mmCIF file of C-alpha atoms in Angstrom:
data_model
loop_
_atom_site.group_PDB
_atom_site.id
_atom_site.type_symbol
_atom_site.label_atom_id
_atom_site.label_comp_id
_atom_site.label_asym_id
_atom_site.label_seq_id
_atom_site.Cartn_x
_atom_site.Cartn_y
_atom_site.Cartn_z
ATOM 1 C CA MET A 1 84.724 94.272 71.553
ATOM 2 C CA LYS A 2 88.220 93.070 72.364
ATOM 3 C CA LYS A 3 88.661 89.770 74.179
ATOM 4 C CA ILE A 4 91.547 87.577 75.242
ATOM 5 C CA ILE A 5 91.568 83.998 73.958
ATOM 6 C CA VAL A 6 93.606 81.431 75.893
ATOM 7 C CA LYS A 7 94.205 77.825 74.873
ATOM 8 C CA LYS A 8 95.742 75.065 76.948
ATOM 9 C CA SER A 9 99.475 75.719 77.290
ATOM 10 C CA LEU A 10 101.264 73.396 79.704
ATOM 11 C CA ASN A 11 104.953 73.473 80.642
ATOM 12 C CA LEU A 12 105.519 77.169 80.065
ATOM 13 C CA HIS A 13 109.198 78.003 80.303
ATOM 14 C CA GLY A 14 111.551 80.938 79.903
ATOM 15 C CA SER A 15 112.124 84.352 81.451
ATOM 16 C CA VAL A 16 109.828 87.354 81.922
ATOM 17 C CA ARG A 17 110.995 90.863 82.806
ATOM 18 C CA ILE A 18 108.657 92.400 85.355
ATOM 19 C CA SER A 19 107.423 95.945 84.744
ATOM 20 C CA GLY A 20 107.426 98.838 87.174
ATOM 21 C CA ALA A 21 104.790 98.605 89.906
ATOM 22 C CA LYS A 22 101.449 100.185 89.122
ATOM 23 C CA ASN A 23 100.759 100.716 92.814
ATOM 24 C CA ALA A 24 104.036 102.609 93.197
ATOM 25 C CA ALA A 25 103.808 104.580 89.951
ATOM 26 C CA LEU A 26 100.353 106.056 90.627
ATOM 27 C CA PRO A 27 101.071 107.710 94.006
ATOM 28 C CA ILE A 28 104.479 108.871 92.747
ATOM 29 C CA LEU A 29 102.833 110.470 89.705
ATOM 30 C CA ALA A 30 100.390 112.184 92.075
ATOM 31 C CA ALA A 31 103.269 113.304 94.316
ATOM 32 C CA SER A 32 104.915 114.967 91.303
ATOM 33 C CA ILE A 33 102.454 117.815 91.928
ATOM 34 C CA LEU A 34 104.608 118.749 94.928
ATOM 35 C CA GLY A 35 107.820 119.431 92.965
ATOM 36 C CA THR A 36 108.625 122.717 91.260
ATOM 37 C CA GLU A 37 111.358 121.472 88.915
ATOM 38 C CA ASP A 38 111.655 118.717 86.300
ATOM 39 C CA ILE A 39 110.894 115.226 87.564
ATOM 40 C CA VAL A 40 112.016 112.231 85.508
ATOM 41 C CA LEU A 41 110.290 108.930 86.220
ATOM 42 C CA GLU A 42 111.667 105.688 84.767
ATOM 43 C CA ASP A 43 110.161 102.198 84.514
ATOM 44 C CA VAL A 44 106.630 103.607 84.562
ATOM 45 C CA PRO A 45 104.346 100.814 83.310
ATOM 46 C CA GLU A 46 102.269 101.480 80.191
ATOM 47 C CA LEU A 47 98.826 100.955 81.690
ATOM 48 C CA LYS A 48 95.382 102.506 81.365
ATOM 49 C CA ASP A 49 95.524 103.705 84.985
ATOM 50 C CA VAL A 50 98.828 105.457 84.329
ATOM 51 C CA GLU A 51 97.323 107.182 81.274
ATOM 52 C CA ILE A 52 94.427 108.424 83.385
ATOM 53 C CA MET A 53 96.723 109.732 86.119
ATOM 54 C CA ALA A 54 98.823 111.555 83.516
ATOM 55 C CA GLU A 55 95.629 113.184 82.200
ATOM 56 C CA VAL A 56 94.650 114.173 85.743
ATOM 57 C CA LEU A 57 98.004 115.932 86.138
ATOM 58 C CA ARG A 58 97.657 117.700 82.788
ATOM 59 C CA SER A 59 94.148 118.872 83.720
ATOM 60 C CA LEU A 60 95.643 120.545 86.811
ATOM 61 C CA GLY A 61 98.195 122.491 84.786
ATOM 62 C CA CYS A 62 101.175 120.145 85.023
ATOM 63 C CA GLU A 63 103.364 119.535 81.988
ATOM 64 C CA VAL A 64 103.575 115.780 81.380
ATOM 65 C CA LYS A 65 105.717 114.386 78.562
ATOM 66 C CA LYS A 66 106.171 110.735 77.696
ATOM 67 C CA ILE A 67 109.717 110.104 76.466
ATOM 68 C CA GLY A 68 109.950 106.712 74.787
ATOM 69 C CA LYS A 69 108.700 103.600 76.536
ATOM 70 C CA ASN A 70 108.202 103.702 80.320
ATOM 71 C CA LYS A 71 109.654 107.178 80.894
ATOM 72 C CA PHE A 72 107.955 110.457 81.832
ATOM 73 C CA ILE A 73 109.152 114.008 82.410
ATOM 74 C CA ILE A 74 106.821 116.034 84.631
ATOM 75 C CA ASN A 75 106.989 119.701 85.556
ATOM 76 C CA SER A 76 104.419 121.090 87.990
ATOM 77 C CA LYS A 77 105.834 124.589 88.296
ATOM 78 C CA ASN A 78 102.752 126.068 86.608
ATOM 79 C CA LEU A 79 100.166 124.069 88.557
ATOM 80 C CA ASN A 80 97.035 126.223 88.251
ATOM 81 C CA SER A 81 94.027 124.197 89.373
ATOM 82 C CA TYR A 82 92.961 122.414 92.526
ATOM 83 C CA GLU A 83 89.834 120.795 91.055
ATOM 84 C CA THR A 84 89.975 117.425 89.300
ATOM 85 C CA LYS A 85 87.582 116.458 86.529
ATOM 86 C CA TYR A 86 84.779 114.016 87.344
ATOM 87 C CA GLU A 87 85.215 112.071 84.107
ATOM 88 C CA LEU A 88 88.800 111.258 85.107
ATOM 89 C CA MET A 89 88.201 110.668 88.818
ATOM 90 C CA SER A 90 85.313 108.280 88.127
ATOM 91 C CA GLN A 91 87.538 105.901 86.160
ATOM 92 C CA MET A 92 90.142 105.088 88.780
ATOM 93 C CA ARG A 93 90.311 104.996 92.544
ATOM 94 C CA ALA A 94 93.975 106.012 92.699
ATOM 95 C CA SER A 95 93.072 109.400 91.182
ATOM 96 C CA PHE A 96 91.994 110.402 94.701
ATOM 97 C CA LEU A 97 95.686 110.412 95.618
ATOM 98 C CA VAL A 98 96.055 113.884 94.102
ATOM 99 C CA MET A 99 94.055 115.268 97.005
ATOM 100 C CA GLY A 100 96.939 115.162 99.505
ATOM 101 C CA PRO A 101 99.541 116.841 97.291
ATOM 102 C CA LEU A 102 97.043 119.463 96.061
ATOM 103 C CA LEU A 103 96.116 120.314 99.640
ATOM 104 C CA GLY A 104 99.778 120.590 100.572
ATOM 105 C CA ARG A 105 100.831 122.594 97.517
ATOM 106 C CA MET A 106 97.785 124.837 96.908
ATOM 107 C CA GLY A 107 95.967 124.808 100.233
ATOM 108 C CA LYS A 108 92.754 123.577 98.616
ATOM 109 C CA THR A 109 91.458 120.613 96.636
ATOM 110 C CA VAL A 110 88.104 119.602 95.157
ATOM 111 C CA ASN A 111 87.693 115.972 94.145
ATOM 112 C CA SER A 112 84.867 113.696 93.062
ATOM 113 C CA LEU A 113 84.544 110.376 94.822
ATOM 114 C CA PRO A 114 86.890 107.882 93.126
ATOM 115 C CA GLY A 115 86.015 104.922 90.903
ATOM 116 C CA GLY A 116 87.889 101.682 90.144
ATOM 117 C CA CYS A 117 87.328 97.944 90.562
ATOM 118 C CA ASN A 118 84.156 96.941 92.402
ATOM 119 C CA ILE A 119 85.878 94.643 94.891
ATOM 120 C CA GLY A 120 84.318 96.026 98.042
ATOM 121 C CA SER A 121 83.936 99.194 100.046
ATOM 122 C CA ARG A 122 87.138 101.158 100.287
ATOM 123 C CA PRO A 123 86.071 104.145 102.378
ATOM 124 C CA ILE A 124 88.060 107.351 102.210
ATOM 125 C CA ASP A 125 87.232 108.410 105.762
ATOM 126 C CA LEU A 126 90.775 107.675 106.965
ATOM 127 C CA HIS A 127 92.173 110.008 104.277
ATOM 128 C CA LEU A 128 89.806 112.781 105.335
ATOM 129 C CA LYS A 129 90.401 112.324 109.077
ATOM 130 C CA GLY A 130 94.114 112.633 108.381
ATOM 131 C CA PHE A 131 93.611 115.896 106.482
ATOM 132 C CA GLU A 132 91.446 117.245 109.303
ATOM 133 C CA ALA A 133 94.124 116.321 111.850
ATOM 134 C CA LEU A 134 96.565 118.459 109.828
ATOM 135 C CA GLY A 135 94.194 121.411 110.146
ATOM 136 C CA ALA A 136 92.155 121.168 106.944
ATOM 137 C CA VAL A 137 88.436 121.807 106.752
ATOM 138 C CA VAL A 138 86.739 118.964 104.868
ATOM 139 C CA GLU A 139 83.306 119.271 103.243
ATOM 140 C CA ASN A 140 81.267 116.617 101.405
ATOM 141 C CA ASN A 141 78.992 118.253 98.861
ATOM 142 C CA VAL A 142 76.893 115.524 97.219
ATOM 143 C CA GLY A 143 79.818 113.403 96.072
ATOM 144 C CA ASP A 144 82.348 116.204 95.722
ATOM 145 C CA ILE A 145 84.924 116.339 98.503
ATOM 146 C CA THR A 146 86.471 119.727 99.261
ATOM 147 C CA ALA A 147 89.377 120.245 101.643
ATOM 148 C CA TYR A 148 91.092 123.540 102.356
ATOM 149 C CA SER A 149 93.485 125.121 104.823
ATOM 150 C CA GLU A 150 95.522 128.315 104.912
ATOM 151 C CA ASN A 151 98.248 126.592 106.896
ATOM 152 C CA LEU A 152 98.592 122.837 107.426
ATOM 153 C CA VAL A 153 100.252 121.973 110.724
ATOM 154 C CA GLY A 154 101.871 118.669 111.651
ATOM 155 C CA ALA A 155 99.968 116.297 113.933
ATOM 156 C CA ARG A 156 100.036 112.810 115.424
ATOM 157 C CA ILE A 157 97.642 110.645 113.414
ATOM 158 C CA TYR A 158 96.563 107.110 114.299
ATOM 159 C CA LEU A 159 94.999 105.086 111.486
ATOM 160 C CA ASP A 160 92.210 102.710 112.550
ATOM 161 C CA PHE A 161 93.333 100.400 109.739
ATOM 162 C CA PRO A 162 96.735 100.417 107.964
ATOM 163 C CA SER A 163 95.261 101.790 104.753
ATOM 164 C CA VAL A 164 97.758 102.126 101.920
ATOM 165 C CA GLY A 165 95.936 104.985 100.219
ATOM 166 C CA ALA A 166 95.374 106.934 103.422
ATOM 167 C CA THR A 167 99.002 106.513 104.462
ATOM 168 C CA GLU A 168 100.167 107.800 101.068
ATOM 169 C CA ASN A 169 97.727 110.715 100.945
ATOM 170 C CA ILE A 170 98.592 111.886 104.461
ATOM 171 C CA ILE A 171 102.335 111.678 103.767
ATOM 172 C CA MET A 172 101.906 113.802 100.634
ATOM 173 C CA ALA A 173 99.801 116.388 102.449
ATOM 174 C CA ALA A 174 102.250 116.554 105.360
ATOM 175 C CA VAL A 175 105.561 117.047 103.535
ATOM 176 C CA LEU A 176 104.880 120.790 103.113
ATOM 177 C CA ALA A 177 103.033 121.224 106.420
ATOM 178 C CA GLU A 178 104.524 123.175 109.294
ATOM 179 C CA GLY A 179 106.212 121.043 111.942
ATOM 180 C CA GLU A 180 106.264 117.258 112.486
ATOM 181 C CA THR A 181 103.605 114.726 111.495
ATOM 182 C CA VAL A 182 103.617 111.212 112.944
ATOM 183 C CA ILE A 183 101.469 108.492 111.320
ATOM 184 C CA GLU A 184 100.877 105.523 113.613
ATOM 185 C CA ASN A 185 99.557 102.140 112.440
ATOM 186 C CA ALA A 186 100.727 103.185 108.980
ATOM 187 C CA ALA A 187 100.656 100.756 106.065
ATOM 188 C CA MET A 188 104.053 99.148 105.448
ATOM 189 C CA GLU A 189 103.852 98.157 101.775
ATOM 190 C CA PRO A 190 106.987 98.434 99.577
ATOM 191 C CA GLU A 191 105.119 100.934 97.401
ATOM 192 C CA ILE A 192 104.956 103.319 100.364
ATOM 193 C CA VAL A 193 108.712 102.959 100.834
ATOM 194 C CA ASP A 194 109.162 103.817 97.152
ATOM 195 C CA LEU A 195 106.967 106.918 97.544
ATOM 196 C CA ALA A 196 108.985 108.034 100.571
ATOM 197 C CA ASN A 197 112.267 107.496 98.709
ATOM 198 C CA PHE A 198 110.941 109.604 95.829
ATOM 199 C CA LEU A 199 109.810 112.399 98.138
ATOM 200 C CA ARG A 200 113.196 112.442 99.867
ATOM 201 C CA LYS A 201 114.860 112.919 96.477
ATOM 202 C CA LEU A 202 112.630 115.984 96.016
ATOM 203 C CA GLY A 203 113.840 117.336 99.350
ATOM 204 C CA ALA A 204 111.175 116.040 101.767
ATOM 205 C CA LYS A 205 112.024 114.767 105.232
ATOM 206 C CA VAL A 206 110.308 111.398 105.657
ATOM 207 C CA THR A 207 111.526 108.596 107.913
ATOM 208 C CA GLY A 208 110.118 105.250 109.022
ATOM 209 C CA ALA A 209 108.451 104.218 105.747
ATOM 210 C CA GLY A 210 108.175 100.429 105.741
ATOM 211 C CA THR A 211 107.389 100.407 109.471
ATOM 212 C CA SER A 212 104.135 101.118 111.296
ATOM 213 C CA THR A 213 105.314 104.589 112.399
ATOM 214 C CA ILE A 214 106.192 107.214 109.798
ATOM 215 C CA ARG A 215 107.542 110.659 110.658
ATOM 216 C CA ILE A 216 107.386 113.658 108.344
ATOM 217 C CA ASN A 217 109.065 116.981 109.081
ATOM 218 C CA GLY A 218 107.616 119.653 106.845
ATOM 219 C CA VAL A 219 109.778 121.688 104.480
ATOM 220 C CA LYS A 220 109.094 124.930 102.601
ATOM 221 C CA GLU A 221 109.298 123.563 99.058
ATOM 222 C CA LEU A 222 110.267 120.547 96.996
ATOM 223 C CA LYS A 223 112.406 120.509 93.845
ATOM 224 C CA GLY A 224 112.930 117.848 91.131
ATOM 225 C CA CYS A 225 114.698 114.495 90.729
ATOM 226 C CA THR A 226 115.114 111.334 88.673
ATOM 227 C CA HIS A 227 113.511 108.207 90.082
ATOM 228 C CA GLN A 228 113.049 104.603 88.934
ATOM 229 C CA ILE A 229 109.799 102.863 89.938
ATOM 230 C CA ILE A 230 110.218 99.587 91.853
ATOM 231 C CA PRO A 231 109.224 96.284 90.171
ATOM 232 C CA ASP A 232 105.615 95.108 90.392
ATOM 233 C CA ARG A 233 105.434 92.329 92.986
ATOM 234 C CA ILE A 234 101.891 91.373 91.939
ATOM 235 C CA GLU A 235 102.832 90.930 88.285
ATOM 236 C CA ALA A 236 105.833 88.878 89.416
ATOM 237 C CA GLY A 237 103.588 86.760 91.629
ATOM 238 C CA THR A 238 101.170 86.156 88.750
ATOM 239 C CA PHE A 239 103.899 84.660 86.551
ATOM 240 C CA MET A 240 105.272 82.667 89.480
ATOM 241 C CA VAL A 241 101.836 81.099 89.945
ATOM 242 C CA ALA A 242 101.728 80.431 86.193
ATOM 243 C CA ALA A 243 104.806 78.212 86.559
ATOM 244 C CA ALA A 244 103.230 76.269 89.407
ATOM 245 C CA ILE A 245 99.829 75.806 87.801
ATOM 246 C CA CYS A 246 101.115 74.377 84.504
ATOM 247 C CA GLN A 247 104.201 72.438 85.666
ATOM 248 C CA GLY A 248 106.328 75.103 84.025
ATOM 249 C CA ASP A 249 109.771 76.544 84.607
ATOM 250 C CA ILE A 250 109.625 80.351 84.665
ATOM 251 C CA THR A 251 112.150 82.919 85.839
ATOM 252 C CA VAL A 252 110.848 86.362 86.728
ATOM 253 C CA GLU A 253 113.509 89.037 86.315
ATOM 254 C CA ASN A 254 113.629 92.579 87.713
ATOM 255 C CA VAL A 255 112.126 91.669 91.079
ATOM 256 C CA ILE A 256 113.010 92.494 94.672
ATOM 257 C CA SER A 257 113.032 89.116 96.406
ATOM 258 C CA SER A 258 112.322 90.540 99.859
ATOM 259 C CA HIS A 259 108.978 91.844 98.567
ATOM 260 C CA MET A 260 107.916 88.354 97.496
ATOM 261 C CA LYS A 261 108.226 86.428 100.777
ATOM 262 C CA PRO A 262 104.554 85.477 101.371
ATOM 263 C CA ILE A 263 104.127 84.365 97.744
ATOM 264 C CA VAL A 264 107.353 82.355 97.794
ATOM 265 C CA ALA A 265 106.359 80.740 101.092
ATOM 266 C CA LYS A 266 102.978 79.545 99.790
ATOM 267 C CA LEU A 267 104.395 78.265 96.498
ATOM 268 C CA LYS A 268 106.980 76.254 98.419
ATOM 269 C CA GLU A 269 104.286 74.998 100.782
ATOM 270 C CA CYS A 270 102.238 73.577 97.912
ATOM 271 C CA GLY A 271 105.319 71.785 96.544
ATOM 272 C CA ALA A 272 106.696 74.058 93.820
ATOM 273 C CA GLU A 273 110.449 74.545 93.638
ATOM 274 C CA VAL A 274 111.490 78.173 94.152
ATOM 275 C CA ILE A 275 115.053 79.384 93.550
ATOM 276 C CA GLU A 276 115.659 82.952 94.725
ATOM 277 C CA ASP A 277 118.277 85.509 93.733
ATOM 278 C CA ASP A 278 118.512 89.212 94.574
ATOM 279 C CA ASP A 279 116.773 90.394 91.413
ATOM 280 C CA LYS A 280 115.194 87.256 89.958
ATOM 281 C CA ILE A 281 113.189 84.236 91.092
ATOM 282 C CA ARG A 282 112.819 80.910 89.313
ATOM 283 C CA VAL A 283 109.730 78.755 89.921
ATOM 284 C CA ILE A 284 109.481 75.136 88.779
ATOM 285 C CA GLY A 285 106.093 73.465 88.995
ATOM 286 C CA ASN A 286 105.816 69.796 89.969
ATOM 287 C CA SER A 287 103.208 67.249 88.854
ATOM 288 C CA GLU A 288 102.028 66.579 92.407
ATOM 289 C CA LEU A 289 101.232 69.719 94.370
ATOM 290 C CA LYS A 290 99.657 69.805 97.841
ATOM 291 C CA PRO A 291 96.634 71.845 98.989
ATOM 292 C CA ILE A 292 97.249 75.039 100.964
ATOM 293 C CA THR A 293 95.458 77.693 102.984
ATOM 294 C CA ILE A 294 95.980 81.405 102.402
ATOM 295 C CA LYS A 295 94.735 84.365 104.419
ATOM 296 C CA THR A 296 95.025 87.829 102.929
ATOM 297 C CA MET A 297 96.474 90.470 105.248
ATOM 298 C CA PRO A 298 98.065 93.907 105.016
ATOM 299 C CA TYR A 299 101.780 93.787 104.158
ATOM 300 C CA PRO A 300 103.922 91.902 105.115
ATOM 301 C CA GLY A 301 101.082 89.371 105.082
ATOM 302 C CA PHE A 302 99.745 87.591 102.015
ATOM 303 C CA PRO A 303 98.583 90.244 99.488
ATOM 304 C CA THR A 304 94.895 90.494 98.662
ATOM 305 C CA ASP A 305 95.951 91.268 95.069
ATOM 306 C CA MET A 306 97.246 87.657 94.755
ATOM 307 C CA GLN A 307 94.180 85.918 96.174
ATOM 308 C CA ALA A 308 92.434 85.393 92.811
ATOM 309 C CA GLN A 309 95.554 83.985 91.137
ATOM 310 C CA PHE A 310 96.107 81.543 93.987
ATOM 311 C CA LEU A 311 92.450 80.525 93.833
ATOM 312 C CA ALA A 312 93.047 79.524 90.200
ATOM 313 C CA LEU A 313 96.094 77.524 91.345
ATOM 314 C CA MET A 314 94.046 75.839 94.077
ATOM 315 C CA THR A 315 91.732 74.351 91.445
ATOM 316 C CA GLN A 316 94.704 72.227 90.356
ATOM 317 C CA LEU A 317 95.899 71.194 93.843
ATOM 318 C CA LYS A 318 94.521 67.756 94.760
ATOM 319 C CA GLY A 319 92.627 67.991 98.018
ATOM 320 C CA VAL A 320 90.902 70.837 99.836
ATOM 321 C CA SER A 321 92.452 74.315 99.808
ATOM 322 C CA ILE A 322 91.078 77.378 101.573
ATOM 323 C CA ALA A 323 91.341 81.097 100.779
ATOM 324 C CA LYS A 324 90.363 83.567 103.502
ATOM 325 C CA GLU A 325 89.837 87.173 102.410
ATOM 326 C CA THR A 326 90.167 89.732 105.217
ATOM 327 C CA VAL A 327 90.906 92.924 103.266
ATOM 328 C CA PHE A 328 87.975 93.366 100.838
ATOM 329 C CA GLU A 329 84.510 91.917 101.431
ATOM 330 C CA ASN A 330 83.556 91.549 97.763
ATOM 331 C CA ARG A 331 86.648 89.939 96.307
ATOM 332 C CA PHE A 332 85.321 86.524 95.329
ATOM 333 C CA MET A 333 83.443 87.632 92.197
ATOM 334 C CA HIS A 334 85.834 85.567 90.077
ATOM 335 C CA VAL A 335 84.612 82.373 91.766
ATOM 336 C CA ASP A 336 81.496 82.179 89.571
ATOM 337 C CA GLU A 337 83.668 82.451 86.468
ATOM 338 C CA LEU A 338 86.010 79.675 87.653
ATOM 339 C CA VAL A 339 82.999 77.497 88.520
ATOM 340 C CA LYS A 340 81.784 77.946 84.921
ATOM 341 C CA MET A 341 85.081 76.366 83.873
ATOM 342 C CA GLY A 342 84.496 73.335 86.108
ATOM 343 C CA ALA A 343 86.088 74.419 89.381
ATOM 344 C CA ASP A 344 84.580 73.130 92.643
ATOM 345 C CA ILE A 345 84.539 76.199 94.906
ATOM 346 C CA VAL A 346 82.146 77.014 97.740
ATOM 347 C CA VAL A 347 82.138 80.510 99.220
ATOM 348 C CA ASN A 348 80.888 81.200 102.730
ATOM 349 C CA ASP A 349 81.113 84.858 103.665
ATOM 350 C CA ARG A 350 84.840 85.691 103.308
ATOM 351 C CA GLU A 351 86.120 82.140 102.903
ATOM 352 C CA ALA A 352 86.405 80.090 99.721
ATOM 353 C CA VAL A 353 86.815 76.300 99.978
ATOM 354 C CA VAL A 354 88.314 74.721 96.869
ATOM 355 C CA SER A 355 88.127 71.003 96.162
ATOM 356 C CA GLY A 356 90.998 70.814 93.727
ATOM 357 C CA GLY A 357 92.351 68.390 91.182
ATOM 358 C CA LYS A 358 89.401 68.584 88.781
ATOM 359 C CA LYS A 359 89.944 69.298 85.094
ATOM 360 C CA LEU A 360 88.912 72.730 83.905
ATOM 361 C CA LYS A 361 87.281 73.349 80.529
ATOM 362 C CA GLY A 362 87.432 76.425 78.373
ATOM 363 C CA GLU A 363 84.382 78.700 78.571
ATOM 364 C CA LYS A 364 83.247 82.231 77.860
ATOM 365 C CA VAL A 365 84.045 84.152 81.045
ATOM 366 C CA LYS A 366 84.467 87.772 82.075
ATOM 367 C CA ALA A 367 87.127 89.609 84.032
ATOM 368 C CA THR A 368 85.104 90.940 86.956
ATOM 369 C CA ASP A 369 88.076 92.981 88.166
ATOM 370 C CA LEU A 370 91.793 93.408 87.512
ATOM 371 C CA ARG A 371 93.186 90.420 89.424
ATOM 372 C CA ALA A 372 90.201 88.242 88.509
ATOM 373 C CA GLY A 373 91.222 88.717 84.880
ATOM 374 C CA ALA A 374 94.729 87.443 85.635
ATOM 375 C CA ALA A 375 93.247 84.432 87.438
ATOM 376 C CA LEU A 376 91.145 83.557 84.390
ATOM 377 C CA ILE A 377 94.212 83.667 82.146
ATOM 378 C CA LEU A 378 95.934 81.230 84.526
ATOM 379 C CA ALA A 379 92.887 78.978 84.528
ATOM 380 C CA GLY A 380 92.737 79.129 80.726
ATOM 381 C CA ILE A 381 96.335 77.939 80.501
ATOM 382 C CA VAL A 382 95.392 74.578 82.075
ATOM 383 C CA ALA A 383 91.795 74.282 80.806
ATOM 384 C CA GLU A 384 90.800 71.952 77.987
ATOM 385 C CA GLY A 385 89.807 73.813 74.853
ATOM 386 C CA GLU A 386 89.439 77.573 74.471
ATOM 387 C CA THR A 387 88.830 80.164 77.155
ATOM 388 C CA GLU A 388 87.347 83.463 75.978
ATOM 389 C CA ILE A 389 87.773 86.332 78.451
ATOM 390 C CA SER A 390 85.691 89.496 78.039
ATOM 391 C CA GLU A 391 85.781 92.865 79.844
ATOM 392 C CA ILE A 392 89.565 92.787 79.548
ATOM 393 C CA TYR A 393 89.860 96.526 80.143
ATOM 394 C CA HIS A 394 90.190 95.507 83.786
ATOM 395 C CA ILE A 395 93.321 93.510 82.948
ATOM 396 C CA ASP A 396 94.795 96.434 81.008
ATOM 397 C CA ARG A 397 94.530 98.562 84.139
ATOM 398 C CA GLY A 398 97.265 96.546 85.845
ATOM 399 C CA TYR A 399 99.316 94.399 83.448
ATOM 400 C CA GLU A 400 101.654 95.779 80.802
ATOM 401 C CA ASP A 401 101.953 93.726 77.574
ATOM 402 C CA ILE A 402 100.404 90.690 79.286
ATOM 403 C CA GLU A 403 99.735 88.662 76.145
ATOM 404 C CA GLU A 404 103.216 89.328 74.739
ATOM 405 C CA LYS A 405 104.829 88.267 77.998
ATOM 406 C CA PHE A 406 102.814 85.059 78.222
ATOM 407 C CA ARG A 407 103.487 84.266 74.555
ATOM 408 C CA SER A 408 107.213 84.735 75.146
ATOM 409 C CA ILE A 409 107.172 81.782 77.548
ATOM 410 C CA GLY A 410 105.066 79.563 75.301
ATOM 411 C CA ALA A 411 101.438 80.375 76.100
ATOM 412 C CA ASN A 412 98.777 80.223 73.399
ATOM 413 C CA ILE A 413 97.119 83.568 74.092
ATOM 414 C CA ASN A 414 95.840 86.283 71.770
ATOM 415 C CA ARG A 415 93.741 89.438 71.818
ATOM 416 C CA VAL A 416 90.941 89.456 69.265
ATOM 417 C CA ASP A 417 87.858 91.450 68.204
ATOM 418 C CA ARG A 418 84.703 89.398 68.740
#
């Protein structure tokens, strides 16, 4: 069984190029179902989730070719199936994103309930209500969701919560629907903007992405295009926290600074030096950092996907720091692993109180989910001795070449069979 071994590695320094965003690549891969000509995607991260999505597309009749590193050519002209395989759907939640484009392109879709990290309930009811508003009939047959419609028609849809997945799925279903669709209380994440930009290149009419109101005017068909995936703001944030936690000096390259505002703000608040440029950010950690409070919120608030990494940082901030989780109810599973390493963290419902400044020690821990795994790597960088992280398949779902990137800036980290 493969594990990641981390040994204490203070004062990391150097530059790291950030990969394309997983959370942009997956919906864009799903949206490729909508095009009828060649689609070229660049800066696609080499991740397990991306591999699964590519297999989902192939299982539906799409031609998917990987050309070198980080580049795909997809042709969905001969799409011939509307039913996704359970063994693929069960591995990854984002696989449910094919439901919208299949409904729009073929008029029918059959999907198993999605899998993924066990970080809390992520109901799909908002997706399904959106499809029904567009005129689809939705049936739940013991875990298999079927949606079908002879003619989707635009509608005004209000989301009870600004769900990223529901916003994306409804957009993809609506681009080929008849008339205008308006999504209110839509999610505003940069990854949704990237999806909308991609769809526009295919010939879709989508406006308002990045705001709470998105308008889609349906078209008859979509073509092909070349598109580069935006940088991964969560990967960038992880390396920025690495600089702060170990008194390092790290520059993250290939970033969009405007996407990083809440992370930059909190790093500055705790006392790290942050130097911003248009496409790179330098973070310099100081020996005396102050405690902070974070509260996860939908974008443009503090991202839930950075909560675990900041919790690791909080263990090194002298004083009491607080992390409030408002997005997922089960996203403190990594706390037990950090406590094993000597952290003083008390969780009460959706709030974690961290009494920081205590030395961590290397232990055998497990990555309970994707971002928890990143947090344990950060903790291992400052812990005395050796930290052995198991269940690292979670980490591979969201970080491309993570050991190589950390080694390039001086970390003592390796993947081994144990």
